[in-house]
mmCIF file of C-alpha atoms in Angstrom:
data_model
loop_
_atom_site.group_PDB
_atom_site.id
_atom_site.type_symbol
_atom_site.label_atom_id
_atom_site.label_comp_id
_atom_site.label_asym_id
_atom_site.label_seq_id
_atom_site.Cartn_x
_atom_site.Cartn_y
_atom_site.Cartn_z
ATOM 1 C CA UNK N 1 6.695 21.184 -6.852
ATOM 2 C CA UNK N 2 6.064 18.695 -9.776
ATOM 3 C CA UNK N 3 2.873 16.913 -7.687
ATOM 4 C CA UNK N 4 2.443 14.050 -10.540
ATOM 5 C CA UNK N 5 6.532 13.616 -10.318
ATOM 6 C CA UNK N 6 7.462 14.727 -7.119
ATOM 7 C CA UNK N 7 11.120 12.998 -7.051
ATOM 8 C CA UNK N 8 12.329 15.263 -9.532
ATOM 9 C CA UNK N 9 11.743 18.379 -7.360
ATOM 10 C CA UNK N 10 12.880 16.211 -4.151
ATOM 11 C CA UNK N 11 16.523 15.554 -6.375
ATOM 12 C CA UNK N 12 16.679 19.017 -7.108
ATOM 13 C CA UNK N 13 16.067 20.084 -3.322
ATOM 14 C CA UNK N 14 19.127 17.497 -1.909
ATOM 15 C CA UNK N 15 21.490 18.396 -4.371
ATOM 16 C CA UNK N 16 20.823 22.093 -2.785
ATOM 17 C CA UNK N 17 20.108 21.194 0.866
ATOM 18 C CA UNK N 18 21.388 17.417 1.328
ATOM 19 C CA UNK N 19 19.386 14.413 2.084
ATOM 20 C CA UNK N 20 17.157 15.435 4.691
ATOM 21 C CA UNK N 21 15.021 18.521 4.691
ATOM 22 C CA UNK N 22 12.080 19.975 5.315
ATOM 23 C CA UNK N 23 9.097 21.389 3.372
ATOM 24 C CA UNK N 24 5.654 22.514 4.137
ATOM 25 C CA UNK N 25 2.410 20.883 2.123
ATOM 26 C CA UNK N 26 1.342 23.456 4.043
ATOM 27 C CA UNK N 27 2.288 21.990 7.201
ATOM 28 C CA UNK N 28 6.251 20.875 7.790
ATOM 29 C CA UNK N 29 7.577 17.470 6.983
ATOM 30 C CA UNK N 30 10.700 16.116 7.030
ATOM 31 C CA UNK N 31 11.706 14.851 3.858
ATOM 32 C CA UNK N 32 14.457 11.413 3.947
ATOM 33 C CA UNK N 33 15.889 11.249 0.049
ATOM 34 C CA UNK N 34 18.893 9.464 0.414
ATOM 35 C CA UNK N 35 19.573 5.215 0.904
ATOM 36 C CA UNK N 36 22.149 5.740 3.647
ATOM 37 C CA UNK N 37 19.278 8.115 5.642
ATOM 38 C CA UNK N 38 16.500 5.646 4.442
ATOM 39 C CA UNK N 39 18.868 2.542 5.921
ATOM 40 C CA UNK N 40 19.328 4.630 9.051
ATOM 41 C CA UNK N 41 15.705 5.800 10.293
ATOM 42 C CA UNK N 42 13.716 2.880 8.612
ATOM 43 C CA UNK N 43 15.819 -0.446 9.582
ATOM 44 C CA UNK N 44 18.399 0.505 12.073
ATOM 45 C CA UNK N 45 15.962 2.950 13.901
ATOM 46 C CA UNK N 46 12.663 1.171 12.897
ATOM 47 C CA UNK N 47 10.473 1.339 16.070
ATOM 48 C CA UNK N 48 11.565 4.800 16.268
ATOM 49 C CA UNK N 49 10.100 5.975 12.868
ATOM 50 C CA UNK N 50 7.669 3.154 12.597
ATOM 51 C CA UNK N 51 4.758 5.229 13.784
ATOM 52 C CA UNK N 52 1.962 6.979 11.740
ATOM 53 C CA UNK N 53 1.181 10.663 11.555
ATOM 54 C CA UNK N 54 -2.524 11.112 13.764
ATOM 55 C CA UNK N 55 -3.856 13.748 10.624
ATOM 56 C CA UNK N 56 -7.068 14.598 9.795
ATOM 57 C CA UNK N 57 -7.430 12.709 6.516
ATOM 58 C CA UNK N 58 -6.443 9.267 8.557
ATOM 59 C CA UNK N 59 -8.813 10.369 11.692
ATOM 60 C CA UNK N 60 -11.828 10.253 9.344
ATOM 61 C CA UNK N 61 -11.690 7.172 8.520
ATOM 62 C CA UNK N 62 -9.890 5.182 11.677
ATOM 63 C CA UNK N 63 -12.746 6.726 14.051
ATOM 64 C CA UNK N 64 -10.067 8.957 15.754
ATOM 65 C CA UNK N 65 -8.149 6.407 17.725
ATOM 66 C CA UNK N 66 -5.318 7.590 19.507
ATOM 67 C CA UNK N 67 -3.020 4.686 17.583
ATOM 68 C CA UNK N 68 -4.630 4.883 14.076
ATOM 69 C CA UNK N 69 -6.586 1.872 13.091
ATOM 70 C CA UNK N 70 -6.078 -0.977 10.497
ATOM 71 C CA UNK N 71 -2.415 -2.076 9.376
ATOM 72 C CA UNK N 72 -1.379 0.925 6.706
ATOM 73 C CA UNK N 73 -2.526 3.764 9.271
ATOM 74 C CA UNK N 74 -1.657 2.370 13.161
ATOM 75 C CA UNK N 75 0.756 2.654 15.158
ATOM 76 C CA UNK N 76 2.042 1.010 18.906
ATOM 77 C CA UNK N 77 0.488 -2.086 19.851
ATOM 78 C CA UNK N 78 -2.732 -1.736 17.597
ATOM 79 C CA UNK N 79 -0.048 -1.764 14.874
ATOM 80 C CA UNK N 80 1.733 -4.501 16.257
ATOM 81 C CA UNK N 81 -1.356 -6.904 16.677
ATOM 82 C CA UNK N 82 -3.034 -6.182 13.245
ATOM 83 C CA UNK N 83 0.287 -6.919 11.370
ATOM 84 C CA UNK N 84 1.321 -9.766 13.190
ATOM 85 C CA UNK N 85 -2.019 -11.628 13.032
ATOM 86 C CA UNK N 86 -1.936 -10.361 8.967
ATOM 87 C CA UNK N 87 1.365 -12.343 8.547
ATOM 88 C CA UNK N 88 0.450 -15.071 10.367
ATOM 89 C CA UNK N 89 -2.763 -15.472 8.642
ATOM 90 C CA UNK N 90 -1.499 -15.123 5.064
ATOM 91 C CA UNK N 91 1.517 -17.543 5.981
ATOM 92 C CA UNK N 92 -1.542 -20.090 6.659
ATOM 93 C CA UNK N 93 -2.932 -19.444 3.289
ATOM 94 C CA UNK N 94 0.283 -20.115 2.043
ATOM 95 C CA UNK N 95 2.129 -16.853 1.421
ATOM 96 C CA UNK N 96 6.336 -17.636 0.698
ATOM 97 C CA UNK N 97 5.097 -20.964 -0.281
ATOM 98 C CA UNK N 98 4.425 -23.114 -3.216
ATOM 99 C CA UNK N 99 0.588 -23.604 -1.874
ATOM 100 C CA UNK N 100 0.385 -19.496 -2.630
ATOM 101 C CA UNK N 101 2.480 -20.332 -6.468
ATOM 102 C CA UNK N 102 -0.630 -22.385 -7.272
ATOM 103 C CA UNK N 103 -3.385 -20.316 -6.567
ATOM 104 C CA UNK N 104 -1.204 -17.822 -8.071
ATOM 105 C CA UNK N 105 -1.360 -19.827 -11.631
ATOM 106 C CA UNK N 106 -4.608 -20.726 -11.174
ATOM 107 C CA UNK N 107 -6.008 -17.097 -11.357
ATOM 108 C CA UNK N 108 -3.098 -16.399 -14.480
ATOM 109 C CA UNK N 109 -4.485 -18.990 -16.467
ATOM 110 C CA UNK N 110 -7.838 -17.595 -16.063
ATOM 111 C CA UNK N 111 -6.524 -14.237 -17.291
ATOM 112 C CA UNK N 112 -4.716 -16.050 -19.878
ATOM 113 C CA UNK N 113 -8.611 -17.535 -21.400
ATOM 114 C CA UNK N 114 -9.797 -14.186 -21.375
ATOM 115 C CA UNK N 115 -7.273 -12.611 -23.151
ATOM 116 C CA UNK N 116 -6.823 -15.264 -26.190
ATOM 117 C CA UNK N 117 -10.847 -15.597 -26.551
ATOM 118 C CA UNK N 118 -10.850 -11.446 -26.529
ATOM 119 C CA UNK N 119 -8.480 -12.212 -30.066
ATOM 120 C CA UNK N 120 -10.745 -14.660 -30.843
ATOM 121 C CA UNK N 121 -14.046 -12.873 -30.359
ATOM 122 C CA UNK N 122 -16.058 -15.886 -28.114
ATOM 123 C CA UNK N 123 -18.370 -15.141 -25.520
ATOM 124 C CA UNK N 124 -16.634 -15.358 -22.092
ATOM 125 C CA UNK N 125 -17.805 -14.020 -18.805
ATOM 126 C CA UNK N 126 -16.019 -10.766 -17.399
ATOM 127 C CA UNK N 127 -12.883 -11.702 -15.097
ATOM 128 C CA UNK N 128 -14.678 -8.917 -12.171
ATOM 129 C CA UNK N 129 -17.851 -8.323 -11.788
ATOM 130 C CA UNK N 130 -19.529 -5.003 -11.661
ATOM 131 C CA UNK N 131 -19.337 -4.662 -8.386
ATOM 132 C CA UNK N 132 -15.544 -5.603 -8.016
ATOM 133 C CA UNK N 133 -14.720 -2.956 -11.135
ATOM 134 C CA UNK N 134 -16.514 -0.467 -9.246
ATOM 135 C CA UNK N 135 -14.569 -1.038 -6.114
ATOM 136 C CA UNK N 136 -11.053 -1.158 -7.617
ATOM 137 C CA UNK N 137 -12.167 2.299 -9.095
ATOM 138 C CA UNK N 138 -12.807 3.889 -6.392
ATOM 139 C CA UNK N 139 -9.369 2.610 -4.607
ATOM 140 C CA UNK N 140 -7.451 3.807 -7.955
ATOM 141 C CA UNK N 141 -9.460 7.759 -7.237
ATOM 142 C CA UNK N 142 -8.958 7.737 -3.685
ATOM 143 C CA UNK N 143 -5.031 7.143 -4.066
ATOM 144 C CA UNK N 144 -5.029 9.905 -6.531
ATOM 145 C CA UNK N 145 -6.976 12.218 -4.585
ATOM 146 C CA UNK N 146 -5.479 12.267 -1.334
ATOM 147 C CA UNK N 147 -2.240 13.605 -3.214
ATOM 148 C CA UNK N 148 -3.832 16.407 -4.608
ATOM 149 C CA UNK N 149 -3.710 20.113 -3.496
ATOM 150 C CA UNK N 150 -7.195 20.451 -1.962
ATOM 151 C CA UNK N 151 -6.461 17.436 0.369
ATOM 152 C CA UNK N 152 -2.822 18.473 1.437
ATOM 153 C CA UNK N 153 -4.892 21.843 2.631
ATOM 154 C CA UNK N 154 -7.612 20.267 4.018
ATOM 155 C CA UNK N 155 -5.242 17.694 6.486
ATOM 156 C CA UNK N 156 -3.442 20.977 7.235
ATOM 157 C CA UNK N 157 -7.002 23.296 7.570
ATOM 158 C CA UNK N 158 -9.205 21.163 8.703
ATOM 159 C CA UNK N 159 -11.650 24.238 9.422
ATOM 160 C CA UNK N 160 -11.369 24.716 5.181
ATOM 161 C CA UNK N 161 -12.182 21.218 4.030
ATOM 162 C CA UNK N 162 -16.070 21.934 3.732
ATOM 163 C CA UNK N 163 -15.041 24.913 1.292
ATOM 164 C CA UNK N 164 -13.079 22.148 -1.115
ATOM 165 C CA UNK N 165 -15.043 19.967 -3.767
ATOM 166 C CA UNK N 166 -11.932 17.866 -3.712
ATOM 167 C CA UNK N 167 -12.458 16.712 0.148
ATOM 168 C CA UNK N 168 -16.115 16.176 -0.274
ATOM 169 C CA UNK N 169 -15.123 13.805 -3.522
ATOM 170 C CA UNK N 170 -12.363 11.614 -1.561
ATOM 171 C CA UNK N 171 -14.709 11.378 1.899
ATOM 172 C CA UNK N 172 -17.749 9.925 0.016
ATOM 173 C CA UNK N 173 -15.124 7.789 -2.483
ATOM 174 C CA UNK N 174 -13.153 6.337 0.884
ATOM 175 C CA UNK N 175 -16.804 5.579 2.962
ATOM 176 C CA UNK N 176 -17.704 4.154 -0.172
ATOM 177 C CA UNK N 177 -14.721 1.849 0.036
ATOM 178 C CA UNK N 178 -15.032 1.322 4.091
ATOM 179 C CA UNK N 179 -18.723 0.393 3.266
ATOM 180 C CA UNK N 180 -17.898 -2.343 0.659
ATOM 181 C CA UNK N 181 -15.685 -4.055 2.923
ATOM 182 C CA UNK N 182 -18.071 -3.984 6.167
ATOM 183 C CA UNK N 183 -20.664 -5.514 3.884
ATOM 184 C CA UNK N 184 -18.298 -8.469 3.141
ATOM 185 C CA UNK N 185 -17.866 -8.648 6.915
ATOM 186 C CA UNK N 186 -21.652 -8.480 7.541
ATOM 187 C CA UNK N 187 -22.204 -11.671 4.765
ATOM 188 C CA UNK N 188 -18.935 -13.407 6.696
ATOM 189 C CA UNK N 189 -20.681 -13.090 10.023
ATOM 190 C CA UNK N 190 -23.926 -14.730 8.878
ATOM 191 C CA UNK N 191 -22.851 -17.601 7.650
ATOM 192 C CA UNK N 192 -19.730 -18.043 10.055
ATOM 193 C CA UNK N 193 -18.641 -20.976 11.145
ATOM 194 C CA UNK N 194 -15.876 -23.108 12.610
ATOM 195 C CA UNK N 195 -15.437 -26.030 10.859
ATOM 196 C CA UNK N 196 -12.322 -26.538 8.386
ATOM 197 C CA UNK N 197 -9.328 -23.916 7.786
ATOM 198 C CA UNK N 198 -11.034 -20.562 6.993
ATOM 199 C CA UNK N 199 -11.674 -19.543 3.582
ATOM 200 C CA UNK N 200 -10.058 -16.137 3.348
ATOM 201 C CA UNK N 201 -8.720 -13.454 5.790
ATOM 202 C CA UNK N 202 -12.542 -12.276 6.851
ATOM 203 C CA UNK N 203 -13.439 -15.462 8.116
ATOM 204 C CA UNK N 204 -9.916 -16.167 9.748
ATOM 205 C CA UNK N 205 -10.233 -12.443 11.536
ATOM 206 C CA UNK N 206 -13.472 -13.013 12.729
ATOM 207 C CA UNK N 207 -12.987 -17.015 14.244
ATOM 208 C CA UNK N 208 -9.695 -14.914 16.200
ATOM 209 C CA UNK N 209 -12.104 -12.352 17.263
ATOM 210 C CA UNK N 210 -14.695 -14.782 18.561
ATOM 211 C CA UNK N 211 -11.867 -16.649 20.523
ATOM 212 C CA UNK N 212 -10.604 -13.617 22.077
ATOM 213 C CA UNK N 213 -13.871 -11.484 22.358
ATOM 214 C CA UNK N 214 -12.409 -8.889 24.598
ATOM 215 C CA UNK N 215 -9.297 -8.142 22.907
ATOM 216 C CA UNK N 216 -9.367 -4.111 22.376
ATOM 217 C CA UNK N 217 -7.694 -4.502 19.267
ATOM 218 C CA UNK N 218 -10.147 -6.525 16.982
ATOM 219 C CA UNK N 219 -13.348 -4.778 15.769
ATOM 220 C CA UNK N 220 -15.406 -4.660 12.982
ATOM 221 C CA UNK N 221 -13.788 -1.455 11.276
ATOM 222 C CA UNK N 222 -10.632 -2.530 12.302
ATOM 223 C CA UNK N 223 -11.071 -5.478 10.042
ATOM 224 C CA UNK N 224 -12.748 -3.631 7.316
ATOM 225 C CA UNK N 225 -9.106 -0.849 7.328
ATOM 226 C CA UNK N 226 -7.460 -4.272 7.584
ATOM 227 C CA UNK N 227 -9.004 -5.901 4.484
ATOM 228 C CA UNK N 228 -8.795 -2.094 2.587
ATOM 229 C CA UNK N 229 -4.902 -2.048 3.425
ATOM 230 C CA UNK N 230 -4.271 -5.738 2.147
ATOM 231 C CA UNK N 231 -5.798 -5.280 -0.713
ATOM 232 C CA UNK N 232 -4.378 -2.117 -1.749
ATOM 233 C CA UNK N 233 -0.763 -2.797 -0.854
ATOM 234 C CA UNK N 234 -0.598 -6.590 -1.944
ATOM 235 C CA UNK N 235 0.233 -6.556 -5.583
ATOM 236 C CA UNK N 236 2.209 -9.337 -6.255
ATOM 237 C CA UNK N 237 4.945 -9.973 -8.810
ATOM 238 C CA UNK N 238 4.647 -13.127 -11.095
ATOM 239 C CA UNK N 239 6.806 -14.730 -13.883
ATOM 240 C CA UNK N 240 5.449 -15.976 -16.684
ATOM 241 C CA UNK N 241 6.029 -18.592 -19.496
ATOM 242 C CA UNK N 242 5.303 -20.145 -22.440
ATOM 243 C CA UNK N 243 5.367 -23.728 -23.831
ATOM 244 C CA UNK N 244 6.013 -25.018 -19.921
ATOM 245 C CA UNK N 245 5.088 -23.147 -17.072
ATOM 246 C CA UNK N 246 7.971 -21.580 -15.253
ATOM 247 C CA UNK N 247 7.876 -21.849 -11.544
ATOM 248 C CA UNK N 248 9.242 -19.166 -9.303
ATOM 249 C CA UNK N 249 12.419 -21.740 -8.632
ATOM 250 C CA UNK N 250 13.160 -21.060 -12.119
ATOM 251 C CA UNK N 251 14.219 -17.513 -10.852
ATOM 252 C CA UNK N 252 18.102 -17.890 -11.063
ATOM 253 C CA UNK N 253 18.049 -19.126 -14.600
ATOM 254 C CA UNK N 254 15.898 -16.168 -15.684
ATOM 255 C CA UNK N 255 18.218 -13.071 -15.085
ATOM 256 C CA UNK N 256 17.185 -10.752 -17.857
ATOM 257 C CA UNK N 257 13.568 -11.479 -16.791
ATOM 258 C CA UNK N 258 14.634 -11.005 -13.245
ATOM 259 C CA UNK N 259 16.204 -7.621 -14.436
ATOM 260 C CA UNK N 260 13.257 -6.461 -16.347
ATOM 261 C CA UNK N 261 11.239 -6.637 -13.382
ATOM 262 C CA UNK N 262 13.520 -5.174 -11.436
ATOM 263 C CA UNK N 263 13.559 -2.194 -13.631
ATOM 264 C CA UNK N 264 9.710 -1.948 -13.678
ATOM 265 C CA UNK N 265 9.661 -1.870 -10.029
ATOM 266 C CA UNK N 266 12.066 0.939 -9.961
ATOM 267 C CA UNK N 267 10.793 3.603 -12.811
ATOM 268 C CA UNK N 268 6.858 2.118 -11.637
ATOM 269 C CA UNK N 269 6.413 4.623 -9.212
ATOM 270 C CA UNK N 270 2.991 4.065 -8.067
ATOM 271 C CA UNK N 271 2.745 6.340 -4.872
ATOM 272 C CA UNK N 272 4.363 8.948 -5.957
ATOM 273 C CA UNK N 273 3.958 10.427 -2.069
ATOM 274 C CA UNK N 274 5.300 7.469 0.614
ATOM 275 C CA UNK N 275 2.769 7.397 3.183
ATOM 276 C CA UNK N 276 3.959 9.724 6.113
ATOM 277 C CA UNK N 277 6.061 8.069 8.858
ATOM 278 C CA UNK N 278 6.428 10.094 12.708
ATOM 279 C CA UNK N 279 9.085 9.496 14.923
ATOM 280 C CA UNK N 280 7.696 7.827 18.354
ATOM 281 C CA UNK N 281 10.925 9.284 20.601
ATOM 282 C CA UNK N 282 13.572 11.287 19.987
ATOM 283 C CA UNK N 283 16.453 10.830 17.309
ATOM 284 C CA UNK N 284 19.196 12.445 15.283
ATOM 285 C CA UNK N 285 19.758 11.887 11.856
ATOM 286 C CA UNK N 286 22.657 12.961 9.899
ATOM 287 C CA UNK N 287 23.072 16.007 12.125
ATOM 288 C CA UNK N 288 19.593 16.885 12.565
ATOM 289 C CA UNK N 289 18.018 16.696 15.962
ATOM 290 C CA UNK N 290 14.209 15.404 15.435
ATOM 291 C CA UNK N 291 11.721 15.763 18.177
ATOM 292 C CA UNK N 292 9.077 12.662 19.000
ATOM 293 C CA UNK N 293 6.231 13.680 16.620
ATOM 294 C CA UNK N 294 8.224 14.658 13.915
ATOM 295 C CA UNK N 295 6.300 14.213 10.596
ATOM 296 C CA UNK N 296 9.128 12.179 8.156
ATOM 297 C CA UNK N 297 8.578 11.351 4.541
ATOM 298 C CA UNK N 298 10.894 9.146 3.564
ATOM 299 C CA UNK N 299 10.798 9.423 -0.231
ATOM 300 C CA UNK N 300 12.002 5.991 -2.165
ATOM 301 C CA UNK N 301 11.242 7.593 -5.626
ATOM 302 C CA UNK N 302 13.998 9.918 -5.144
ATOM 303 C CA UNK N 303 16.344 7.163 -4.503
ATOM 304 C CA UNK N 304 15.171 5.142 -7.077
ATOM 305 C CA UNK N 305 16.189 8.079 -9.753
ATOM 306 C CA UNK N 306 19.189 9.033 -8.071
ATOM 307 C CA UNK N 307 21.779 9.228 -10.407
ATOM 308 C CA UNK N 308 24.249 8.405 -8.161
ATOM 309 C CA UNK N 309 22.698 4.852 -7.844
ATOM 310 C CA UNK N 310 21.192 4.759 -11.238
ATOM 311 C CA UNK N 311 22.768 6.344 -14.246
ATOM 312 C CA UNK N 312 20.594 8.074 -16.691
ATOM 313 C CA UNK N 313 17.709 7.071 -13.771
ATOM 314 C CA UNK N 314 15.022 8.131 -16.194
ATOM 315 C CA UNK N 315 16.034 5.500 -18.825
ATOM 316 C CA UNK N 316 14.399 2.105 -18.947
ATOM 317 C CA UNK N 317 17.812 -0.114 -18.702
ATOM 318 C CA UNK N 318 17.299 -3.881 -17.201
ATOM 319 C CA UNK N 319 20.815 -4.497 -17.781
ATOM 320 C CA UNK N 320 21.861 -2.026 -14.350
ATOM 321 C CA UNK N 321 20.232 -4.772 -12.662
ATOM 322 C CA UNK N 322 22.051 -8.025 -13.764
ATOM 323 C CA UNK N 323 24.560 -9.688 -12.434
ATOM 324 C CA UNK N 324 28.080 -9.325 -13.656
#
């Protein structure tokens, strides 16, 4: 198994056993490589495979609820009320709208004065601080860790993970991370108040919270995973110009730019290993009876470098992706 480029292994695998299949890392999981199964289990069966996986990598950091905890790692209704009050909130800060385009520009052109006075050698402050460097290092380790070999043995043995360097490394690296986000919640709750919109997503969590104080759903970890998910899966893809400033209506008169990024999101395979899915009830998929529980990895990278979809899938070519 090529760990670093696992869809090359999963291609080799269909062509031998077909789009689903299972393998052991060491325990079994069953692997979805195709579009037709990913368009089957994930959007005309999602509840069914919406669920999360209840391992012991996840447990040690969600405090071993039943459901999971926080929006990446939940499942049921805990999933259903930390993602719905996530959308609403970020559709209030202006996510899908031009409010969101601004603040959008406003951090690129701040980027933008670093960069040309780094040519020019003047004195500019650092973009981060220490403190924020230090924390997007230790999301960058974590996501590497928990794909290496030690982990995948540890989730599987938990009775082995105190023998492994590599588990001791990602706990103290991922309580490191849960700690730097309670702290912001600990500074938010001092100086919390209710007057005017809220400032970010802490503040908004915690006014909902205080409105609906029994609510089983909101705690203070659960809004630290919360924070911890929407920062690591919210990258954002922006357009840029050059004498004028091109606006994200300029889309449709951009298609090779539109194509480029396109083709960086498809060969950019930045989780190598899709976070596990589980099936919540029964369900057959081409053929193949799974049972509710069923550990499914639906693997996007191998679709993304199927040939069959993409020609020469491991050649950078943004002209697959314009329009005839």
């Amino acid at each position: 198994m090529d760990l670093a480029n696992p869809h090359r292994t999963i291609l080799k695998w269909k062509e031998i056993y077909g789009p689903v299949f299972t393998i052991w890392l060491p325990k079994p999981i069953v692997v979805l490589a195709s579009r037709e199964v990913l368009e089957e289990t994930l959007v005309k069966q999602a509840e069914t495979f919406a669920s999360r996986p209840s391992s012991f990598l996840y447990r040690m950091f969600t405090g071993s609820h039943h459901e999971g905890d926080g929006i990446i790692l939940s499942s049921g209704e805990r999933w259903q009320t930390q993602r719905q009050f996530a959308l609403k909130t970020l559709k209030d800060f202006g996510f899908g709208r031009g409010e969101m385009e601004g603040r959008i520009n406003f951090h690129l052109d701040r980027l933008l004065e670093q960069i040309e006075a780094k040519f020019y050698r003047r004195k500019v402050y650092d973009f981060g601080d220490h403190e924020f460097k230090h924390f997007k290092h230790l999301i960058d380790t974590v996501l590497a860790q928990v794909q290496s070999v030690q982990l995948l043995v540890a989730d599987s043995f938990p009775f082995l993970a105190r023998f492994l360097p590599g588990y001791h490394e990602y706990y103290k690296n991922g309580m490191a991370l849960q700690n730097y986000f309670l702290r912001e919640i600990d500074r938010h709750e001092r100086v919390l108040s209710s007057d005017g919109p809220p400032r970010d997503f802490i503040e908004a969590y915690l006014r909902e919270w205080k409105r609906h104080p029994t609510n089983r759903n909101f705690s203070k970890l659960t809004l630290a995973l919360n924070s911890g998910d929407l920062w690591t899966g919210g990258m954002e893809t922006t357009v840029l110009g050059s004498s004028s400033r091109v606006q994200l209506s300029d889309r449709s008169s951009l298609p090779y730019c539109t194509a480029v990024i396109a083709e960086l999101q498809r060969l950019a395979n930045v989780l190598p290993w899709n976070i596990p899915h589980c099936t919540s009830a029964p369900s057959t998929v081409a053929g193949f009876d799974l049972p509710k529980g069923t550990d499914i990895m639906p693997h996007i990278g191998a679709v993304h470098h199927d040939p069959a979809l993409f020609p020469n899938p491991e050649k950078f070519d943004p002209e697959r992706h314009k329009e005839q």
